[in-house]
Amino acid sequence: MDFTFDWSRAVRTGLPEAVLCSAKSPAQITEILAAARARGARLLMTRLEPAAFAALDAAARAGLDYDPLARTAVLGGKVALADAHVAVVAAGTSDLPVAREAMQTLAFNGQGALLVADVGVAGLWRLMERIEQIRACRVVIAVAGMEGALFSVLGGLVSAPVIAVPTSVGYGVAEGGRAALTSALASCAPGVVTVNIDNGFGAACAALKMLGAALPANGER
């Protein structure tokens, strides 16, 4: 197999290419990792399910920092994190996998983040207890399933841009994240923008561009 990896993407866009693993075989993932190791490159891998990670041989897994909740893996070690200018706010604990994907993407690019979890509208007082910490951040990533009410609530409480991430958490009319996506797109709170369902990675990339905080290709600030 011959993979064409976009090693120069960070130079053009400010964000390095990441590897979406969900549709790739263990052999393909192994080959990509070998190519990155040959270049001495850092690499972020997303949607790497625990079973897929376990299917890699020991040599392929060597040196990978794997987060099973986020389903992400990092090759090449961690970098020093800038102060937390991004708040990742999750409505419920069921939304944490998507929130953690956003956190790991931010961390890979050297950006610290504040995680505020289980503060959805069913327990709104918990959100209000943390609201001043959230207001101190320059970008807010809001992660919610079901009816997605958190997006508009945060949009009406903070001055920072709010990136809405609808999740596929829900059932009935909310199944698959469609209700949360519609809620995000229909929000009347100004300053709320929306990414695709379960797209924590995309939300983090948007936040990085808003901050201008992504690392250059050489890994230096």
Tab-separated table of C-alpha atoms in Angstrom:
chain	number	residue	atom	x	y	z
A	1	MET	CA	0.000	0.000	0.000
A	2	ASP	CA	1.149	3.507	-0.745
A	3	PHE	CA	-0.332	6.261	1.397
A	4	THR	CA	0.010	9.925	0.492
A	5	PHE	CA	0.216	11.766	3.787
A	6	ASP	CA	-0.077	15.535	3.820
A	7	TRP	CA	3.031	16.335	5.871
A	8	SER	CA	3.010	19.993	4.771
A	9	ARG	CA	-0.562	20.731	5.822
A	10	ALA	CA	0.543	22.564	8.968
A	11	VAL	CA	2.623	24.981	6.873
A	12	ARG	CA	-0.377	25.812	4.674
A	13	THR	CA	-3.189	25.785	7.214
A	14	GLY	CA	-1.630	26.020	10.688
A	15	LEU	CA	-2.999	22.590	11.604
A	16	PRO	CA	-1.285	19.254	10.970
A	17	GLU	CA	-3.122	16.389	9.296
A	18	ALA	CA	-4.672	13.842	11.640
A	19	VAL	CA	-5.375	10.203	10.865
A	20	LEU	CA	-9.016	9.090	10.907
A	21	CYS	CA	-8.720	5.428	11.888
A	22	SER	CA	-12.335	4.246	11.821
A	23	ALA	CA	-12.269	2.972	8.226
A	24	LYS	CA	-8.657	1.774	8.207
A	25	SER	CA	-7.364	-1.737	8.751
A	26	PRO	CA	-4.656	-2.580	11.315
A	27	ALA	CA	-2.227	-3.028	8.423
A	28	GLN	CA	-2.998	0.440	7.062
A	29	ILE	CA	-2.666	2.058	10.485
A	30	THR	CA	0.639	0.245	11.030
A	31	GLU	CA	1.975	1.527	7.719
A	32	ILE	CA	0.994	5.100	8.535
A	33	LEU	CA	2.682	4.857	11.944
A	34	ALA	CA	5.849	3.483	10.315
A	35	ALA	CA	5.932	6.401	7.886
A	36	ALA	CA	5.546	8.899	10.741
A	37	ARG	CA	8.269	7.219	12.797
A	38	ALA	CA	10.615	7.266	9.783
A	39	ARG	CA	10.201	11.048	9.602
A	40	GLY	CA	10.378	11.553	13.359
A	41	ALA	CA	6.950	13.186	13.087
A	42	ARG	CA	4.308	13.595	15.749
A	43	LEU	CA	0.921	12.211	14.792
A	44	LEU	CA	-2.644	12.467	16.094
A	45	MET	CA	-4.931	9.506	15.439
A	46	THR	CA	-8.698	9.844	15.910
A	47	ARG	CA	-11.610	7.373	16.085
A	48	LEU	CA	-9.230	4.588	17.060
A	49	GLU	CA	-11.580	2.190	18.847
A	50	PRO	CA	-10.197	0.059	21.707
A	51	ALA	CA	-10.622	-3.102	19.633
A	52	ALA	CA	-8.717	-1.548	16.722
A	53	PHE	CA	-5.952	-0.390	19.053
A	54	ALA	CA	-5.719	-3.889	20.542
A	55	ALA	CA	-5.477	-5.350	17.028
A	56	LEU	CA	-2.208	-3.483	16.389
A	57	ASP	CA	0.939	-5.452	17.144
A	58	ALA	CA	3.279	-4.446	19.952
A	59	ALA	CA	5.685	-2.678	17.603
A	60	ALA	CA	2.908	-0.497	16.168
A	61	ARG	CA	1.555	0.356	19.637
A	62	ALA	CA	4.991	1.225	21.012
A	63	GLY	CA	5.199	4.859	22.067
A	64	LEU	CA	1.508	5.553	21.444
A	65	ASP	CA	-0.290	7.554	24.128
A	66	TYR	CA	-3.764	6.057	23.841
A	67	ASP	CA	-6.945	7.469	25.380
A	68	PRO	CA	-9.733	4.861	25.110
A	69	LEU	CA	-12.472	7.307	26.127
A	70	ALA	CA	-11.499	9.851	23.475
A	71	ARG	CA	-10.520	7.062	21.058
A	72	THR	CA	-7.378	9.024	20.221
A	73	ALA	CA	-3.711	8.124	20.141
A	74	VAL	CA	-0.682	10.382	19.949
A	75	LEU	CA	2.658	9.361	18.511
A	76	GLY	CA	5.678	11.442	19.440
A	77	GLY	CA	4.951	12.484	22.993
A	78	LYS	CA	3.264	15.426	24.587
A	79	VAL	CA	4.149	19.099	24.225
A	80	ALA	CA	4.027	21.852	26.821
A	81	LEU	CA	0.541	23.300	27.074
A	82	ALA	CA	-0.355	26.969	26.868
A	83	ASP	CA	-2.683	28.382	29.500
A	84	ALA	CA	-6.256	27.176	29.156
A	85	HIS	CA	-7.977	29.637	26.833
A	86	VAL	CA	-10.622	27.130	25.729
A	87	ALA	CA	-13.461	25.778	27.850
A	88	VAL	CA	-14.850	22.410	26.792
A	89	VAL	CA	-18.306	22.203	28.361
A	90	ALA	CA	-20.126	18.862	28.261
A	91	ALA	CA	-23.813	18.603	29.078
A	92	GLY	CA	-23.642	15.065	30.453
A	93	THR	CA	-21.142	12.338	31.236
A	94	SER	CA	-22.396	10.492	28.136
A	95	ASP	CA	-20.974	13.375	26.070
A	96	LEU	CA	-17.473	12.939	27.510
A	97	PRO	CA	-16.039	10.830	24.642
A	98	VAL	CA	-16.631	13.701	22.211
A	99	ALA	CA	-15.461	16.281	24.753
A	100	ARG	CA	-12.290	14.276	25.371
A	101	GLU	CA	-11.625	14.068	21.633
A	102	ALA	CA	-11.697	17.864	21.560
A	103	MET	CA	-9.427	18.066	24.618
A	104	GLN	CA	-6.892	15.653	23.122
A	105	THR	CA	-6.849	17.539	19.825
A	106	LEU	CA	-6.208	20.797	21.650
A	107	ALA	CA	-3.454	19.211	23.751
A	108	PHE	CA	-1.763	17.716	20.675
A	109	ASN	CA	-1.491	21.261	19.335
A	110	GLY	CA	-0.160	22.653	22.596
A	111	GLN	CA	-3.345	24.296	23.840
A	112	GLY	CA	-4.532	23.727	27.376
A	113	ALA	CA	-8.253	23.560	28.055
A	114	LEU	CA	-10.699	23.681	30.926
A	115	LEU	CA	-13.088	20.716	31.038
A	116	VAL	CA	-16.468	21.376	32.641
A	117	ALA	CA	-18.688	18.281	32.579
A	118	ASP	CA	-22.203	17.260	33.606
A	119	VAL	CA	-23.622	20.792	33.528
A	120	GLY	CA	-26.555	20.327	31.158
A	121	VAL	CA	-29.909	22.012	31.578
A	122	ALA	CA	-31.253	19.237	33.813
A	123	GLY	CA	-28.765	20.486	36.428
A	124	LEU	CA	-28.398	24.110	35.429
A	125	TRP	CA	-27.205	25.171	38.882
A	126	ARG	CA	-24.004	23.177	38.262
A	127	LEU	CA	-23.320	25.272	35.176
A	128	MET	CA	-23.884	28.500	37.103
A	129	GLU	CA	-21.400	27.366	39.747
A	130	ARG	CA	-18.706	27.208	37.033
A	131	ILE	CA	-19.820	30.060	34.790
A	132	GLU	CA	-17.129	32.538	35.838
A	133	GLN	CA	-14.401	30.019	34.971
A	134	ILE	CA	-16.011	29.485	31.582
A	135	ARG	CA	-16.335	33.240	30.996
A	136	ALA	CA	-12.599	33.627	31.533
A	137	CYS	CA	-11.915	31.567	28.381
A	138	ARG	CA	-11.622	33.003	24.894
A	139	VAL	CA	-13.455	30.167	23.124
A	140	VAL	CA	-16.128	27.789	24.426
A	141	ILE	CA	-16.735	24.349	22.930
A	142	ALA	CA	-20.190	23.163	24.000
A	143	VAL	CA	-20.853	19.427	23.713
A	144	ALA	CA	-24.408	18.151	24.088
A	145	GLY	CA	-26.823	15.521	22.851
A	146	MET	CA	-30.579	15.038	23.428
A	147	GLU	CA	-32.216	18.418	22.668
A	148	GLY	CA	-28.932	20.374	22.682
A	149	ALA	CA	-30.269	23.162	24.897
A	150	LEU	CA	-26.813	23.856	26.337
A	151	PHE	CA	-25.706	25.629	23.156
A	152	SER	CA	-28.219	28.465	23.437
A	153	VAL	CA	-27.830	28.682	27.208
A	154	LEU	CA	-24.082	29.234	26.920
A	155	GLY	CA	-24.544	31.577	23.971
A	156	GLY	CA	-26.629	33.792	26.222
A	157	LEU	CA	-24.161	33.755	29.114
A	158	VAL	CA	-20.661	34.242	27.668
A	159	SER	CA	-18.972	36.797	25.432
A	160	ALA	CA	-16.679	34.239	23.773
A	161	PRO	CA	-17.664	32.459	20.559
A	162	VAL	CA	-19.447	29.179	21.258
A	163	ILE	CA	-18.702	26.181	19.047
A	164	ALA	CA	-21.635	23.772	19.320
A	165	VAL	CA	-20.891	20.064	19.008
A	166	PRO	CA	-24.098	18.030	18.848
A	167	THR	CA	-23.552	14.437	19.956
A	168	SER	CA	-25.329	11.248	18.986
A	169	VAL	CA	-26.413	10.748	22.606
A	170	GLY	CA	-30.181	10.406	22.733
A	171	TYR	CA	-33.159	8.261	21.836
A	172	GLY	CA	-36.510	8.655	20.134
A	173	VAL	CA	-36.569	11.890	18.145
A	174	ALA	CA	-33.114	12.707	19.535
A	175	GLU	CA	-31.557	9.476	18.258
A	176	GLY	CA	-28.348	9.929	16.303
A	177	GLY	CA	-27.890	13.570	17.277
A	178	ARG	CA	-30.276	15.053	14.718
A	179	ALA	CA	-32.354	16.957	17.267
A	180	ALA	CA	-29.233	18.433	18.887
A	181	LEU	CA	-27.855	19.412	15.464
A	182	THR	CA	-31.111	21.134	14.519
A	183	SER	CA	-31.165	22.920	17.875
A	184	ALA	CA	-27.612	24.145	17.367
A	185	LEU	CA	-28.339	25.409	13.861
A	186	ALA	CA	-31.592	27.048	14.965
A	187	SER	CA	-30.128	28.754	18.051
A	188	CYS	CA	-31.198	32.370	18.465
A	189	ALA	CA	-28.157	33.093	20.685
A	190	PRO	CA	-25.696	35.192	18.633
A	191	GLY	CA	-22.149	33.915	18.330
A	192	VAL	CA	-22.988	30.191	18.253
A	193	VAL	CA	-21.469	28.236	15.363
A	194	THR	CA	-21.919	24.518	14.741
A	195	VAL	CA	-19.834	21.541	13.638
A	196	ASN	CA	-21.019	18.096	12.615
A	197	ILE	CA	-22.437	15.490	14.991
A	198	ASP	CA	-19.778	14.012	17.320
A	199	ASN	CA	-17.059	16.149	15.688
A	200	GLY	CA	-14.958	17.047	18.732
A	201	PHE	CA	-11.868	17.061	16.528
A	202	GLY	CA	-13.353	19.630	14.145
A	203	ALA	CA	-14.509	21.841	17.008
A	204	ALA	CA	-11.020	21.840	18.508
A	205	CYS	CA	-9.465	22.719	15.146
A	206	ALA	CA	-11.869	25.639	14.783
A	207	ALA	CA	-11.019	26.814	18.297
A	208	LEU	CA	-7.304	26.627	17.511
A	209	LYS	CA	-7.774	28.766	14.418
A	210	MET	CA	-9.822	31.272	16.397
A	211	LEU	CA	-6.996	31.502	18.904
A	212	GLY	CA	-4.180	31.324	16.378
A	213	ALA	CA	-2.765	28.746	18.788
A	214	ALA	CA	-1.883	25.835	16.529
A	215	LEU	CA	1.745	24.711	16.484
A	216	PRO	CA	3.844	25.271	13.360
A	217	ALA	CA	5.088	22.175	11.576
A	218	ASN	CA	8.406	22.212	13.490
A	219	GLY	CA	6.547	21.973	16.811
A	220	GLU	CA	7.813	25.323	18.086
A	221	ARG	CA	5.673	28.251	19.143
